[in-house]
Coordinates of C-alpha atoms in Angstrom, one line a residue:
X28 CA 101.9 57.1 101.9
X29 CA 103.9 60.0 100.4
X30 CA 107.7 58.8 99.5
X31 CA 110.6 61.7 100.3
X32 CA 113.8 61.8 99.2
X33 CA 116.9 62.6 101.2
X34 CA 120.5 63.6 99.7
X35 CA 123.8 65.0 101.2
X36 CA 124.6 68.5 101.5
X37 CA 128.3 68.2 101.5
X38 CA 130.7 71.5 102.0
X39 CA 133.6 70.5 99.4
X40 CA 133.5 68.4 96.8
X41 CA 135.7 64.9 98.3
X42 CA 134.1 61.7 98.4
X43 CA 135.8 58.1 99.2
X44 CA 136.7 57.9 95.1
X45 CA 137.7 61.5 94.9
X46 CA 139.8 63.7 96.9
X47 CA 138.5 67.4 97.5
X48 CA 140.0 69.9 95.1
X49 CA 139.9 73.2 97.6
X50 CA 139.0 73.6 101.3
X51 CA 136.7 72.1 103.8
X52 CA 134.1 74.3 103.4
X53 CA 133.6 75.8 99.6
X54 CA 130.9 78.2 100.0
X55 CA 130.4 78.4 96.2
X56 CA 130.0 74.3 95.8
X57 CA 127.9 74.1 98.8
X58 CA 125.6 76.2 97.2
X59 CA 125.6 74.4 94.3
X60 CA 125.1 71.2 95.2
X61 CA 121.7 71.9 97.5
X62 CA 120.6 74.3 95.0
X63 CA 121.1 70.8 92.1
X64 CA 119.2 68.6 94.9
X65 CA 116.6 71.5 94.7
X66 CA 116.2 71.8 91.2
X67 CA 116.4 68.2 90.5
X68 CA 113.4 66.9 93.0
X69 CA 114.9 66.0 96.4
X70 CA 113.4 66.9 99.5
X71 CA 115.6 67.4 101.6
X72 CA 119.6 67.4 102.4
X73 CA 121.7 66.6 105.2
X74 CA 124.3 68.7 106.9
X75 CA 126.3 65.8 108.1
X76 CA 129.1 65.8 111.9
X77 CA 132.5 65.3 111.9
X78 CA 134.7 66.1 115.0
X79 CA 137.4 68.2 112.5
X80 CA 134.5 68.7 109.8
X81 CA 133.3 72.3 109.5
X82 CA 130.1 73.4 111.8
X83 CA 127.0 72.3 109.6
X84 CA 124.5 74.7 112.0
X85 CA 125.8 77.8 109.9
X86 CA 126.6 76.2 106.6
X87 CA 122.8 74.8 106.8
X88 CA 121.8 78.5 107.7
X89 CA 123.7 79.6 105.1
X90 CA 122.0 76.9 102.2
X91 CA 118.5 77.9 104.2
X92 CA 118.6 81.5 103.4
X93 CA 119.2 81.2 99.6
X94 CA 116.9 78.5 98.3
X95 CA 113.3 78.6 98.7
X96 CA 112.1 74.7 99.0
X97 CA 114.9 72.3 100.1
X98 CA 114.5 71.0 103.8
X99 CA 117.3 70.6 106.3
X100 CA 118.7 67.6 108.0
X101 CA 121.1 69.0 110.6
X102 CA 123.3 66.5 112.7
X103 CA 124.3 67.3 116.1
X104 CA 125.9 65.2 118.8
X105 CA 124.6 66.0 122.2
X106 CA 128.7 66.3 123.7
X107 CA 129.4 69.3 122.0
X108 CA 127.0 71.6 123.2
X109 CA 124.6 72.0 126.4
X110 CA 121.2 71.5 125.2
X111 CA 119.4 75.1 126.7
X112 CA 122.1 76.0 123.9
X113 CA 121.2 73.8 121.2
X114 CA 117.8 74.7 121.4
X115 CA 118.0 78.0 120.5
X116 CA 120.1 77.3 117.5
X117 CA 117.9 75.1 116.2
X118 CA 114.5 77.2 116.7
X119 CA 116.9 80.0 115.1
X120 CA 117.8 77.9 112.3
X121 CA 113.8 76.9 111.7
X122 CA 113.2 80.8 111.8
X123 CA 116.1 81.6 108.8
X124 CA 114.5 78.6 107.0
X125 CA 110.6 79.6 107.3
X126 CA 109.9 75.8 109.2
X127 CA 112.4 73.2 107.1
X128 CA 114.3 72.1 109.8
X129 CA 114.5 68.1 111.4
X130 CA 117.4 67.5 113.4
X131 CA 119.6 64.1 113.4
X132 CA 120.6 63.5 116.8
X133 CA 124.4 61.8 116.6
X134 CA 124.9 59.7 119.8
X135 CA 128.6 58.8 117.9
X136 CA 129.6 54.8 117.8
X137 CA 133.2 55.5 118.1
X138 CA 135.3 56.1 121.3
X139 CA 138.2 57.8 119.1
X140 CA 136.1 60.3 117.4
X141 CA 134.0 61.3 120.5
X142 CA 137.1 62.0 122.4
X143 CA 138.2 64.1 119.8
X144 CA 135.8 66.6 121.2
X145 CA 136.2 65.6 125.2
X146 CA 133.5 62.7 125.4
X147 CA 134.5 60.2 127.7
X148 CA 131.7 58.5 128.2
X149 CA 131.0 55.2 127.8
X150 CA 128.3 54.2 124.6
X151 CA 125.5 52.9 126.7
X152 CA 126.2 56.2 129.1
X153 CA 125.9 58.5 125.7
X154 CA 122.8 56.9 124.7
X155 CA 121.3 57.9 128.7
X156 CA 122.8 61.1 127.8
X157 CA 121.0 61.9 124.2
X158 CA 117.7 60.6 125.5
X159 CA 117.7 63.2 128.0
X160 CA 119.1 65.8 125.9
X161 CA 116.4 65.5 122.9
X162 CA 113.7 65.2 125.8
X163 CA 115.1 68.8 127.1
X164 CA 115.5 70.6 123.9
X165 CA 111.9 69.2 123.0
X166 CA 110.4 71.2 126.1
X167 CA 112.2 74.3 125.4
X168 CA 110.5 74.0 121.8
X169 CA 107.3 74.0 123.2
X170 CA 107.9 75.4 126.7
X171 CA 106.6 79.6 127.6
X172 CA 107.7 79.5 131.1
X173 CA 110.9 79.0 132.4
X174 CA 111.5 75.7 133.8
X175 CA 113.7 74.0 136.1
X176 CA 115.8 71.2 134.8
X177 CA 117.8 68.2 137.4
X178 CA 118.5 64.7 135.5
X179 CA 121.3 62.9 135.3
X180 CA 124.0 64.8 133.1
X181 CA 122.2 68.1 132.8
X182 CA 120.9 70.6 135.3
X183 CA 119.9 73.7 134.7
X184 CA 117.0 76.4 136.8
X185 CA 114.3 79.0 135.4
X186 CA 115.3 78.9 131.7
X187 CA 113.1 80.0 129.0
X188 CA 114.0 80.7 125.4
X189 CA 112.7 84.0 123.7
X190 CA 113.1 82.0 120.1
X191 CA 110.7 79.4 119.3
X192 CA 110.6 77.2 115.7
X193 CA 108.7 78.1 113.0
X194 CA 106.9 74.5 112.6
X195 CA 104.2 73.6 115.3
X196 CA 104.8 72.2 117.9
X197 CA 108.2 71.4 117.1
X198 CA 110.6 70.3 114.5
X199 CA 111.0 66.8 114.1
X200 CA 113.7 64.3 115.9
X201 CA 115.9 62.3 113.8
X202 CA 117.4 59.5 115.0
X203 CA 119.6 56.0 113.6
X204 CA 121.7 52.8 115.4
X205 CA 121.3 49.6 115.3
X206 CA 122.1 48.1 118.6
X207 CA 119.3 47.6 121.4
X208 CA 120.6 50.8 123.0
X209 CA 119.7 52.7 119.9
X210 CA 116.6 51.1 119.3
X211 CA 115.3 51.5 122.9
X212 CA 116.8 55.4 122.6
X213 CA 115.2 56.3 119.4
X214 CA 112.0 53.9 119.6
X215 CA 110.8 56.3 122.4
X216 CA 111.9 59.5 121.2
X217 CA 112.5 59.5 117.3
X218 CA 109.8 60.8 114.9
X219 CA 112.4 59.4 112.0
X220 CA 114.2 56.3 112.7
X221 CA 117.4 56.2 110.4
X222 CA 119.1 52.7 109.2
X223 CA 121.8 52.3 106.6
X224 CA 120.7 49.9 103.5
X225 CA 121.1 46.0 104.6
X226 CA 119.3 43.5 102.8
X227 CA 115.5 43.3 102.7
X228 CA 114.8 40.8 105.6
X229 CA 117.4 42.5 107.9
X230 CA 115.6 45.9 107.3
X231 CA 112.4 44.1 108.1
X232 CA 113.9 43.1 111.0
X233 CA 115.1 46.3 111.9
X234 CA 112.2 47.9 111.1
X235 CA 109.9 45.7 113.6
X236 CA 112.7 46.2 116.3
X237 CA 112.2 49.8 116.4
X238 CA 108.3 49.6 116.4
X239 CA 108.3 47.1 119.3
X240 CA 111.1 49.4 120.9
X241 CA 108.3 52.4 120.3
X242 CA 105.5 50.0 121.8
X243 CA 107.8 49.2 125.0
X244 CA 108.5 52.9 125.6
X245 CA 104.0 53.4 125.6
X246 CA 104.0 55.5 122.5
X247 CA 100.9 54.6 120.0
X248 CA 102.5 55.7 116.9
X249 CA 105.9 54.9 115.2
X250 CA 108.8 56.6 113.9
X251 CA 108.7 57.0 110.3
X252 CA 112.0 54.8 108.3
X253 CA 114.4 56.1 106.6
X254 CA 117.1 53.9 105.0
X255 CA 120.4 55.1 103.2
X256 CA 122.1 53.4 99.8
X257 CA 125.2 54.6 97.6
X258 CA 122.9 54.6 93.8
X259 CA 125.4 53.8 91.0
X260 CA 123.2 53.8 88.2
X261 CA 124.1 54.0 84.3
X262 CA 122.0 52.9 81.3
X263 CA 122.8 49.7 80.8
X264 CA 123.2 47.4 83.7
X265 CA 126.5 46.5 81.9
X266 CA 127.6 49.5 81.9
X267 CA 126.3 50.0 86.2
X268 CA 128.4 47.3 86.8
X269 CA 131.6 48.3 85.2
X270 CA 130.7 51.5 86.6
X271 CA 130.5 49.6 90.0
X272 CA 133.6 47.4 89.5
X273 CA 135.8 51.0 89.3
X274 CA 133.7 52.5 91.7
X275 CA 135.1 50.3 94.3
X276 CA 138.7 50.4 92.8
X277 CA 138.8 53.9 93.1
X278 CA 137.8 53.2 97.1
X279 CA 140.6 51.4 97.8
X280 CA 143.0 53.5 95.5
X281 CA 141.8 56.2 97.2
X282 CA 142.9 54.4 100.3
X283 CA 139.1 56.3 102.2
X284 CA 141.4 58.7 103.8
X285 CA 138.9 60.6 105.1
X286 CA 137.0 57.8 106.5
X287 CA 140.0 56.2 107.9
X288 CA 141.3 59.7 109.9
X289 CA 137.4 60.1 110.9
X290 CA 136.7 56.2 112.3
X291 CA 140.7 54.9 112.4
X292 CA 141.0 51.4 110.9
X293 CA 140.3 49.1 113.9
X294 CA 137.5 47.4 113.9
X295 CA 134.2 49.4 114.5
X296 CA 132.5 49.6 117.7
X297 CA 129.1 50.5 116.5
X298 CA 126.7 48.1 115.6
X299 CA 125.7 49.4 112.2
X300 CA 129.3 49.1 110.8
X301 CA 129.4 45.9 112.2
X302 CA 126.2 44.7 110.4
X303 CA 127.5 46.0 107.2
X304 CA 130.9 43.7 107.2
X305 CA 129.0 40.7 108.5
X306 CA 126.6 41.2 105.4
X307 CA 129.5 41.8 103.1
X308 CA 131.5 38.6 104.3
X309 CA 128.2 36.3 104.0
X310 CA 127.9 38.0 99.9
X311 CA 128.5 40.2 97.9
X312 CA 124.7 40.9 96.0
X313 CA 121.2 40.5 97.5
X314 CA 117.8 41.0 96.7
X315 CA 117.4 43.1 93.6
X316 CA 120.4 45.2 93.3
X317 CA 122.0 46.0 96.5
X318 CA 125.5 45.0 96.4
X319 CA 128.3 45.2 99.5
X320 CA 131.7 45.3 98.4
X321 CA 131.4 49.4 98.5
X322 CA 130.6 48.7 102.4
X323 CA 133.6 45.5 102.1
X324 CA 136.2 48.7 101.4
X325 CA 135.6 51.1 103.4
X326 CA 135.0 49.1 106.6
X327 CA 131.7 49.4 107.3
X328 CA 131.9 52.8 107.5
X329 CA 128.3 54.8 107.6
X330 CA 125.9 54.6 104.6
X331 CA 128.3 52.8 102.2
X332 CA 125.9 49.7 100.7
X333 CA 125.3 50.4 97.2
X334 CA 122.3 50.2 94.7
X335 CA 123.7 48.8 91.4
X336 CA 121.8 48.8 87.9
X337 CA 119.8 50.9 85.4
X338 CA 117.8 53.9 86.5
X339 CA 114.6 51.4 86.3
X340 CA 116.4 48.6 88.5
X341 CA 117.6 51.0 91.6
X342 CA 113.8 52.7 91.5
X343 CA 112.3 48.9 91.6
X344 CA 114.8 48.1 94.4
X345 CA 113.7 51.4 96.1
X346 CA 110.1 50.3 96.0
X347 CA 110.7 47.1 97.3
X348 CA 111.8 49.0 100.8
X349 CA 108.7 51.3 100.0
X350 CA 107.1 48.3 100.4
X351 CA 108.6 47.4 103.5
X352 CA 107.2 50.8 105.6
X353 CA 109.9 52.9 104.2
X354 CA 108.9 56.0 103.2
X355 CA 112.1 58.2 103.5
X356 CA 115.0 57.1 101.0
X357 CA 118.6 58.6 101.8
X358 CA 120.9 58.6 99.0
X359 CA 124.2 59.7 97.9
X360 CA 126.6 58.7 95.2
X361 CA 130.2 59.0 95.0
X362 CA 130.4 62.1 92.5
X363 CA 128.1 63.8 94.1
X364 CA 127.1 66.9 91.8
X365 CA 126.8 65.0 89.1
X366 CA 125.2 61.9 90.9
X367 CA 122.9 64.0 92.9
X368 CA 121.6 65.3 88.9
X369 CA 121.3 61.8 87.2
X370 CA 119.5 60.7 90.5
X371 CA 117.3 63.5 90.5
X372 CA 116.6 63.1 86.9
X373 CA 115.9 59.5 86.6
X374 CA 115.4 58.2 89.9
X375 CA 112.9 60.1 91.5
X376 CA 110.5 60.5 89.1
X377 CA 110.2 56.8 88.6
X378 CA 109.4 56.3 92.0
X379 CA 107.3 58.8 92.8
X380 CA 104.9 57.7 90.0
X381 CA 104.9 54.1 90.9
X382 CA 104.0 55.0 94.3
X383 CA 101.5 57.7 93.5
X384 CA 100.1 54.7 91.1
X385 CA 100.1 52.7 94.4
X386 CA 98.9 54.9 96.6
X387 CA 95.7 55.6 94.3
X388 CA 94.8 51.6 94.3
X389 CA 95.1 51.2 97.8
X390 CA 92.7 54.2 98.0
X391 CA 90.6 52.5 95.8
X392 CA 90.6 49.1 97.2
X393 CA 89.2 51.2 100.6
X394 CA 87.1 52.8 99.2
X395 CA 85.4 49.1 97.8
X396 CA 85.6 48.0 101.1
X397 CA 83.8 50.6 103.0
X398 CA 81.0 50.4 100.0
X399 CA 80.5 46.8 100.4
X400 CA 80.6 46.9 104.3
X401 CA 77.9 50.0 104.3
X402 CA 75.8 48.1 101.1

């Protein structure tokens, strides 16, 4: 199966090591840092959601109408706009980017930060929420006529949008968690199911969770995976882990300001931070290369495991989760122009051909099969 890569598309140039050095949103560094994912062989970026953050609709609009190639990831949490609303920005969106749109629906793991924007209610009520919200902007996608609408937060009568998306029938629905609420949420509706890098059995785990939560809901196919790492590659694995070792210094000198304003310094509520410190407190490396301490200093917060080693190690440790049914990697580094380059450059390719190499055997090895069955 075909491997895609995902990066961020970030509006100023701050990360947890590095504060920003001019305002929220730097039109001129936005620009450049999609059009280096571009150039450089990703897929796609992600617009990312922050309650104080600035709006990622417009700024992915803006990115959409100047490069040719690069897809869009845009987040959206469902309490900040009605979805007859949302709709229409999104099919408008798909139109300025001629059919390069998925959005990330955000049902928010943090009481704090949702009720920085007026949501009060409570997680599992949020999670009842997006479910219906992503089930109403899919009809309005795909929906001619206008419709009446009467569930249990939304009600709307005889609505029909006059802008319809680009891609047929629909863009599609991303979706990430890891509690049984998510899981049940996205199992049913997700077309890509989103986790943040654990170690291999716990992604396995995850993995199967989400496919049995997309067998309970009656669907017959699954969501496509996507998991998240923080590369820190160099080329030496010496010289990754000293990189690594002042990587994480940098964190806590930095003191994650950001982080800390965005998710406060309590412990998290949401499952997937929760994970992330319980993995960090049982060790510190696992598996091939994926090490926790990143995670360990910033709380848990979002995609924060890292992948530690030479270009050649991090793409091994990729295809090990390409082996598990992943087949859409998310990654981000902590300077993120210049990462987002070295990645490009000698990441990807190695993984592409190694799966490519792959993906021709198992062809083969069918194509054996069905001769010796028909012989």
């Amino acid at each position: 199966m075909p491997v895609e890569f995902l990066g961020i598309a970030a509006t100023n140039d701050g990360s947890e090591t590095t504060p920003r050095s001019g305002a929220a949103f730097d039109k001129e560094y936005t620009l450049r840092l999609a059009r280096a994912h571009e150039d450089h062989g990703w897929d796609r970026v992600l617009f990312a959601y922050g309650s104080g953050s600035p709006d990622p609709a417009p700024a992915a609009a803006y990115i959409a109408s100047r490069l040719d190639r690069l897809q869009i990831l845009l987040a959206h949490r469902p309490n900040v706009s009605y979805p007859t609303f949302a709709a229409k920005t999104f099919a408008t969106l798909d139109q300025i980017s001629e059919g390069r749109l998925t959005v990330h629906f955000i049902t928010g793991g943090n009481d704090h930060e949702q009720g920085r924007e007026g949501d009060t209610l409570s997680k599992d009520e949020r999670y009842a929420r997006t479910r219906e919200y992503i089930r109403i902007v899919k009809e309005i996608w795909t929906t001619h006529e206008p419709f009446d609408h009467e569930g249990e937060h939304y009600r709307f009568h005889d609505f029909v949008s006059d802008v319809f998306p680009v891609q047929r029938p629909r863009p599609n629905v991303s979706f990430g968690g890891s509690s049984p609420a998510a899981y049940a949420a996205g199992g049913a509706e997700a077309d890509v199911y989103c986790l943040w890098g654990e170690p291999l059995e716990k992604t396995a785990e995850q993995i199967e969770a989400v496919k049995a939560a997309a067998k309970a809901a009656g669907r017959t196919d699954v969501p496509r995976i996507q998991v998240a790492f923080r590369p820190i590659i160099a080329p030496t694995e010496e010289l990754a882990w000293e990189k690594a070792h002042r990587t994480v210094g940098a964190i806590r000198e930095q003191g994650a300001a950001g982080l800390k304003r965005r998710h406060r310094t309590d412990a998290p509520q949401n499952a997937g931070s929760q994970r992330l410190i319980a993995i960090a407190e049982a060790g510190e490396r696992y598996d091939r290369a994926l090490w926790t301490p990143t995670a360990a200093a910033t709380g848990g917060a979002g995609n924060s495991n890292a992948l530690v080693g030479t270009p050649e190690t991090v793409a091994q440790a990729l295809l090990d989760y390409y082996d598990l049914g992943v087949d859409i990697l998310s990654a981000r580094g902590y300077d993120l122009l210049g990462d987002a380059i070295d990645f490009g450059r000698f990441v990807i390719p190695l993984v592409r051909e190694e799966v490519a190499k792959r993906d021709a055997e198992r062809a083969a090895r069918g194509t054996q099969t069905l001769t010796a069955v028909n012989g």
